Amino acid sequence: DAKTTQPNSMESNEEEPVHLPCNHSTISGTDYIHWYRQLPSQGPEYVIHGLTSNVNNRMASLAIAEDRKSSTLILHRATLRDAAVYYCLCQGNLIFGKGTKLSVKP
Amino acid sequence: ETGVTQTPRHLVMGMTNKKSLKCEQHLGHNAMYWYKQSAKKPLELMFVYSLEERVENNSVPSRFSPECPNSSHLFLHLHTLQPEDSALYLCASSQSSREGNYGYTFGSGTRLTVV
C-alpha cells in the first residue's frame, strides 16, 4: 500500500483559497487518490477522488501532479466550517495517517 | 435510512461490563471496518471484513471481539475493558474487489467511556 505524507497543520483566513498538499511517491499506476475530512466529533467524510486528471466537485478541487507522486486538495474559499483534519489516501490503503489539521481564522 | 448508522452514539461502561456496539450500512457495500480513534491520535484500524474474509490488526486486545453476521451488519463486542480503551469507535463500509477498495463511508461513531 502506498504511504502518504501530509503537513501536520495549516492555517487559512476565511474566504481565502487553501491548498492542502499530499505526497504519495510510491503510488501504483492504478491507485485512485482519495481525500477525506473529519470534523470535530464526527467520522471522516468523503471529499473527492481522482486518478490522473484534475477533478472538481461542489466541495473542492483535486490537482494531481503529472507523475502522480503528489496531489493537492484545493478549497477555493475557506469557511469556518471547513476547519477539520484532512486525510489523503491511496486506493486500497486502509491506514489513515495523521492528516493535516486545517484551522480557518475569521 | 441511508449511509452507515452506528448505535449507541454514547456509551459509558464499567470495567466489568459486557456491551456491544452496532453498525449497519444501507449502501450495498461488501466490506465493513472498525476503527478506533483515541484523543489526538490517528485513526487505528481494528478489524476488516472484506469479501467474506476477516482481517484483523494483531495488536488489538482480545477484549474486543468483532462479529459480522452479514454484509450489512457489524458488531463490536466489548468485555472487561480498561480506561485506556475510552475512545471514539468508528465503523466504515466500502465496495471491495480484488483490485482494491472503492471509497469509504463512515458512521458518526460511538463515543465510549470506560469507568
XYZ file of N, CA, C and O in Angstrom, chain B:
460
model
N -33.436 4.457 5.995
C -32.196 5.121 6.373
C -31.147 4.902 5.308
O -31.168 3.921 4.574
N -30.245 5.836 5.205
C -29.167 5.716 4.235
C -27.838 5.791 4.954
O -27.760 6.205 6.100
N -26.759 5.379 4.258
C -25.441 5.550 4.824
C -25.100 4.497 5.860
O -25.567 3.366 5.819
N -24.251 4.876 6.774
C -23.769 3.987 7.821
C -24.267 4.500 9.170
O -24.015 5.661 9.519
N -24.961 3.644 9.885
C -25.573 4.031 11.150
C -24.917 3.272 12.288
O -24.814 2.045 12.241
N -24.493 4.002 13.308
C -23.893 3.368 14.474
C -24.733 3.638 15.711
O -25.199 4.760 15.913
N -24.884 2.616 16.536
C -25.561 2.770 17.815
C -24.815 2.004 18.897
O -24.192 0.975 18.613
N -24.827 2.519 20.134
C -25.327 3.834 20.521
C -24.349 4.943 20.120
O -23.220 4.672 19.737
N -24.746 6.178 20.230
C -23.837 7.293 19.945
C -22.870 7.515 21.092
O -21.722 7.908 20.886
N -23.358 7.270 22.315
C -22.526 7.415 23.507
C -22.743 6.204 24.396
O -23.856 5.685 24.483
N -21.651 5.766 25.056
C -21.744 4.615 25.950
C -20.754 4.795 27.087
O -19.579 5.072 26.853
N -21.263 4.644 28.299
C -20.412 4.634 29.491
C -20.542 3.260 30.112
O -21.645 2.789 30.354
N -19.422 2.608 30.327
C -19.476 1.261 30.893
C -18.379 1.050 31.911
O -17.305 1.668 31.837
N -18.679 0.203 32.890
C -17.695 -0.160 33.876
C -16.757 -1.225 33.341
O -17.035 -1.872 32.327
N -15.656 -1.398 34.026
C -14.639 -2.321 33.539
C -15.093 -3.767 33.571
O -14.533 -4.620 32.880
N -16.118 -4.091 34.347
C -16.584 -5.477 34.412
C -17.791 -5.738 33.516
O -18.287 -6.858 33.441
N -18.265 -4.697 32.848
C -19.448 -4.847 31.999
C -19.144 -5.552 30.691
O -17.986 -5.625 30.246
N -20.220 -6.045 30.057
C -20.158 -6.518 28.683
C -21.165 -5.710 27.876
O -22.331 -5.618 28.270
N -20.704 -5.136 26.783
C -21.575 -4.350 25.913
C -21.222 -4.634 24.471
O -20.172 -5.196 24.166
N -22.095 -4.199 23.562
C -21.833 -4.358 22.131
C -22.125 -3.072 21.389
O -23.112 -2.392 21.686
N -21.278 -2.759 20.433
C -21.519 -1.654 19.515
C -22.081 -2.241 18.220
O -21.650 -3.296 17.770
N -23.030 -1.496 17.635
C -23.673 -1.977 16.422
C -23.438 -1.017 15.274
O -23.414 0.204 15.459
N -23.281 -1.574 14.098
C -23.116 -0.777 12.881
C -23.947 -1.409 11.776
O -23.970 -2.641 11.619
N -24.625 -0.568 11.021
C -25.458 -1.049 9.924
C -25.236 -0.158 8.709
O -25.214 1.069 8.838
N -25.052 -0.775 7.552
C -24.881 0.029 6.336
C -25.959 -0.320 5.314
O -26.319 -1.478 5.146
N -26.460 0.729 4.666
C -27.550 0.599 3.711
C -27.083 0.981 2.317
O -27.856 1.502 1.506
N -25.799 0.728 2.032
C -25.208 1.179 0.772
C -24.926 0.040 -0.192
O -24.412 0.264 -1.280
N -25.203 -1.179 0.237
C -24.896 -2.319 -0.622
C -23.417 -2.635 -0.708
O -22.977 -3.344 -1.614
N -22.638 -2.107 0.219
C -21.203 -2.379 0.219
C -20.929 -3.806 0.688
O -21.739 -4.425 1.381
N -19.739 -4.301 0.339
C -19.403 -5.673 0.717
C -18.219 -5.752 1.671
O -17.662 -6.827 1.880
N -17.804 -4.634 2.228
C -16.714 -4.635 3.203
C -17.077 -3.698 4.339
O -17.658 -2.629 4.120
N -16.724 -4.093 5.552
C -17.007 -3.263 6.726
C -15.792 -3.266 7.648
O -15.022 -4.235 7.665
N -15.645 -2.173 8.388
C -14.428 -1.957 9.170
C -14.756 -1.367 10.539
O -15.715 -0.612 10.678
N -13.918 -1.682 11.525
C -13.919 -0.970 12.795
C -12.609 -0.226 12.929
O -11.529 -0.779 12.738
N -12.727 1.075 13.273
C -11.577 1.907 13.580
C -11.730 2.443 15.001
O -12.831 2.701 15.471
N -10.592 2.658 15.660
C -10.574 3.294 16.975
C -9.840 4.625 16.847
O -8.794 4.703 16.195
N -10.384 5.661 17.472
C -9.717 6.956 17.465
C -9.648 7.492 18.890
O -10.658 7.937 19.432
N -8.468 7.410 19.461
C -8.232 7.985 20.782
C -7.966 9.473 20.630
O -7.651 9.954 19.546
N -8.047 10.177 21.735
C -7.886 11.627 21.702
C -6.542 12.022 21.089
O -5.498 11.511 21.467
N -6.600 12.910 20.097
C -5.412 13.483 19.458
C -4.509 12.433 18.826
O -3.301 12.631 18.712
N -5.090 11.300 18.429
C -4.318 10.253 17.754
C -4.943 9.932 16.409
O -6.134 10.184 16.201
N -4.170 9.352 15.485
C -4.744 8.974 14.189
C -5.737 7.827 14.346
O -5.749 7.114 15.355
N -6.530 7.662 13.321
C -7.427 6.510 13.261
C -6.617 5.221 13.263
O -5.626 5.087 12.546
N -7.046 4.260 14.067
C -6.358 2.973 14.178
C -7.286 1.886 13.652
O -8.378 1.702 14.187
N -6.866 1.196 12.609
C -7.676 0.125 12.058
C -7.682 -1.062 13.017
O -6.618 -1.543 13.425
N -8.891 -1.534 13.375
C -9.002 -2.662 14.296
C -9.328 -3.955 13.561
O -8.633 -4.951 13.714
N -10.405 -3.949 12.799
C -10.871 -5.155 12.128
C -11.421 -4.813 10.751
O -11.972 -3.740 10.539
N -11.273 -5.792 9.853
C -11.791 -5.654 8.494
C -12.555 -6.921 8.139
O -12.074 -8.032 8.380
N -13.744 -6.759 7.583
C -14.461 -7.861 6.959
C -14.618 -7.478 5.493
O -15.322 -6.542 5.156
N -13.931 -8.214 4.627
C -13.940 -7.873 3.210
C -14.004 -9.134 2.385
O -13.224 -10.060 2.623
N -14.933 -9.159 1.422
C -15.082 -10.328 0.553
C -15.212 -11.605 1.388
O -14.606 -12.628 1.093
N -15.977 -11.482 2.465
C -16.293 -12.586 3.376
C -15.070 -13.100 4.127
O -15.103 -14.195 4.693
N -13.986 -12.339 4.134
C -12.825 -12.721 4.930
C -12.617 -11.703 6.036
O -12.883 -10.517 5.857
N -12.109 -12.191 7.176
C -11.838 -11.273 8.269
C -10.333 -11.057 8.362
O -9.550 -11.999 8.375
N -9.955 -9.794 8.457
C -8.548 -9.424 8.636
C -8.470 -8.573 9.886
O -9.302 -7.691 10.091
N -7.564 -8.856 10.748
C -7.506 -8.078 11.978
C -6.102 -7.562 12.248
O -5.108 -8.107 11.786
N -6.084 -6.508 13.021
C -4.842 -5.939 13.497
C -4.421 -6.735 14.720
O -5.129 -6.772 15.724
N -3.279 -7.381 14.642
C -2.858 -8.267 15.718
C -2.576 -7.553 17.036
O -2.423 -8.206 18.070
N -2.516 -6.242 16.987
C -2.265 -5.519 18.229
C -3.545 -5.237 19.009
O -3.489 -4.689 20.105
N -4.698 -5.610 18.458
C -5.957 -5.353 19.160
C -6.158 -6.401 20.254
O -6.105 -7.608 19.973
N -6.389 -5.978 21.484
C -6.566 -6.948 22.582
C -7.798 -7.812 22.389
O -8.773 -7.403 21.742
N -7.766 -9.000 22.985
C -8.863 -9.947 22.826
C -10.132 -9.507 23.535
O -11.191 -10.114 23.330
N -10.070 -8.470 24.341
C -11.292 -7.969 24.982
C -12.203 -7.262 23.971
O -13.326 -6.901 24.298
N -11.710 -7.079 22.745
C -12.532 -6.594 21.635
C -12.798 -7.762 20.698
O -11.848 -8.388 20.197
N -14.066 -8.037 20.417
C -14.414 -9.182 19.584
C -15.420 -8.754 18.521
O -16.535 -8.352 18.855
N -15.053 -8.815 17.236
C -15.989 -8.398 16.193
C -16.877 -9.549 15.754
O -16.559 -10.725 15.909
N -18.022 -9.156 15.186
C -18.938 -10.128 14.597
C -19.578 -9.496 13.383
O -20.031 -8.349 13.444
N -19.613 -10.223 12.288
C -20.204 -9.713 11.048
C -21.157 -10.763 10.500
O -20.760 -11.601 9.680
N -22.427 -10.764 10.956
C -23.365 -11.814 10.546
C -23.748 -11.760 9.075
O -24.113 -12.795 8.503
N -23.691 -10.592 8.465
C -23.961 -10.451 7.029
C -23.299 -9.175 6.545
O -22.719 -8.424 7.343
N -23.400 -8.900 5.274
C -22.642 -7.781 4.707
C -23.165 -6.417 5.132
O -22.524 -5.406 4.885
N -24.327 -6.386 5.782
C -24.915 -5.095 6.173
C -24.728 -4.770 7.638
O -24.986 -3.642 8.043
N -24.350 -5.754 8.441
C -24.290 -5.539 9.883
C -22.930 -5.918 10.446
O -22.325 -6.913 10.038
N -22.499 -5.120 11.393
C -21.204 -5.349 12.046
C -21.355 -5.007 13.513
O -21.969 -3.996 13.860
N -20.804 -5.871 14.358
C -20.850 -5.640 15.794
C -19.428 -5.624 16.358
O -18.519 -6.248 15.797
N -19.275 -4.925 17.465
C -18.029 -4.992 18.223
C -18.414 -5.294 19.666
O -19.016 -4.468 20.344
N -18.097 -6.517 20.111
C -18.429 -6.949 21.463
C -17.286 -6.557 22.396
O -16.108 -6.796 22.084
N -17.669 -5.982 23.515
C -16.701 -5.432 24.466
C -16.841 -6.128 25.808
O -17.977 -6.299 26.293
N -15.743 -6.546 26.421
C -15.812 -7.134 27.757
C -14.532 -6.881 28.519
O -13.437 -6.919 27.951
N -14.672 -6.605 29.782
C -13.567 -6.298 30.708
C -12.609 -5.280 30.115
O -11.390 -5.498 30.012
N -13.183 -4.153 29.692
C -12.356 -3.098 29.098
C -11.579 -2.337 30.162
O -11.887 -2.409 31.362
N -10.597 -1.589 29.725
C -9.761 -0.765 30.573
C -10.052 0.712 30.303
O -10.514 1.067 29.210
N -9.743 1.591 31.227
C -9.989 3.023 30.992
C -9.299 3.548 29.729
O -9.846 4.431 29.054
N -8.148 2.988 29.381
C -7.452 3.461 28.182
C -8.156 3.065 26.885
O -7.752 3.497 25.792
N -9.200 2.241 27.004
C -9.994 1.894 25.831
C -11.042 2.956 25.515
O -11.737 2.862 24.484
N -11.148 3.938 26.360
C -12.074 5.046 26.091
C -11.625 5.757 24.820
O -10.465 6.172 24.704
N -12.564 5.884 23.872
C -12.206 6.448 22.563
C -13.469 6.595 21.735
O -14.557 6.202 22.153
N -13.290 7.121 20.545
C -14.362 7.152 19.539
C -14.180 5.921 18.650
O -13.107 5.729 18.066
N -15.208 5.086 18.565
C -15.143 3.878 17.736
C -15.969 4.123 16.474
O -17.166 4.391 16.544
N -15.288 4.014 15.358
C -15.903 4.339 14.075
C -16.062 3.091 13.222
O -15.147 2.278 13.111
N -17.211 2.989 12.608
C -17.494 1.922 11.654
C -17.463 2.528 10.257
O -17.856 3.692 10.062
N -17.004 1.769 9.295
C -16.995 2.229 7.910
C -17.341 1.065 6.995
O -17.210 -0.103 7.370
N -17.802 1.402 5.801
C -18.044 0.380 4.792
C -17.478 0.851 3.470
O -17.223 2.048 3.271
N -17.262 -0.094 2.566
C -16.788 0.259 1.233
C -17.146 -0.867 0.272
O -17.574 -1.948 0.686
N -16.975 -0.588 -1.005
C -17.130 -1.630 -2.005
C -15.739 -2.166 -2.308
O -14.845 -1.411 -2.695
N -15.557 -3.446 -2.099
C -14.237 -4.035 -2.213
C -14.213 -5.060 -3.333
O -15.187 -5.790 -3.532
N -13.117 -5.081 -4.076
C -12.918 -6.098 -5.096
C -11.464 -6.545 -5.034
O -10.687 -6.031 -4.217
N -11.089 -7.457 -5.902
C -9.698 -7.921 -5.910
C -8.752 -6.779 -6.261
O -7.583 -6.792 -5.913
N -9.287 -5.755 -6.969
C -8.454 -4.633 -7.387
C -8.290 -3.596 -6.280
O -7.421 -2.732 -6.372
N -9.117 -3.679 -5.255
C -8.969 -2.713 -4.176
C -10.292 -2.223 -3.650
O -11.348 -2.718 -4.016
N -10.223 -1.244 -2.752
C -11.425 -0.681 -2.130
C -11.833 0.597 -2.826
O -10.997 1.385 -3.252
N -13.118 0.795 -2.951
C -13.636 1.968 -3.628
C -14.381 2.840 -2.645
O -15.560 2.685 -2.415
N -13.629 3.712 -2.001
C -14.227 4.730 -1.154
C -14.767 4.194 0.151
O -15.228 3.069 0.237
N -14.670 4.968 1.167
C -15.197 4.610 2.473
C -16.345 5.536 2.835
O -16.309 6.726 2.544
N -17.336 4.967 3.477
C -18.367 5.776 4.111
C -18.329 5.446 5.594
O -18.422 4.279 5.965
N -18.172 6.484 6.408
C -18.056 6.285 7.846
C -19.372 6.603 8.540
O -20.140 7.475 8.104
N -19.570 5.926 9.660
C -20.649 6.309 10.561
C -20.200 7.471 11.441
O -19.058 7.936 11.345
N -21.092 7.927 12.288
C -20.771 9.055 13.174
C -19.989 8.630 14.408
O -19.481 9.475 15.132
N -19.921 7.333 14.639
C -19.110 6.845 15.733
C -19.874 6.633 17.035
O -20.971 7.166 17.232
N -19.278 5.822 17.899
C -19.754 5.648 19.273
C -18.676 6.178 20.204
O -17.532 5.724 20.147
N -19.041 7.149 21.017
C -18.094 7.699 21.995
C -18.169 6.815 23.230
O -19.163 6.814 23.948
N -17.119 6.041 23.486
C -17.080 5.090 24.596
C -16.237 5.636 25.738
O -15.114 6.091 25.531
N -16.805 5.573 26.927
C -16.074 5.951 28.130
C -16.085 4.763 29.085
O -17.157 4.261 29.430
N -14.909 4.311 29.483
C -14.788 3.196 30.423
C -14.406 3.762 31.791
O -13.411 4.473 31.922
N -15.252 3.446 32.773
C -15.018 3.994 34.113
C -14.689 2.876 35.102
O -14.923 1.706 34.840
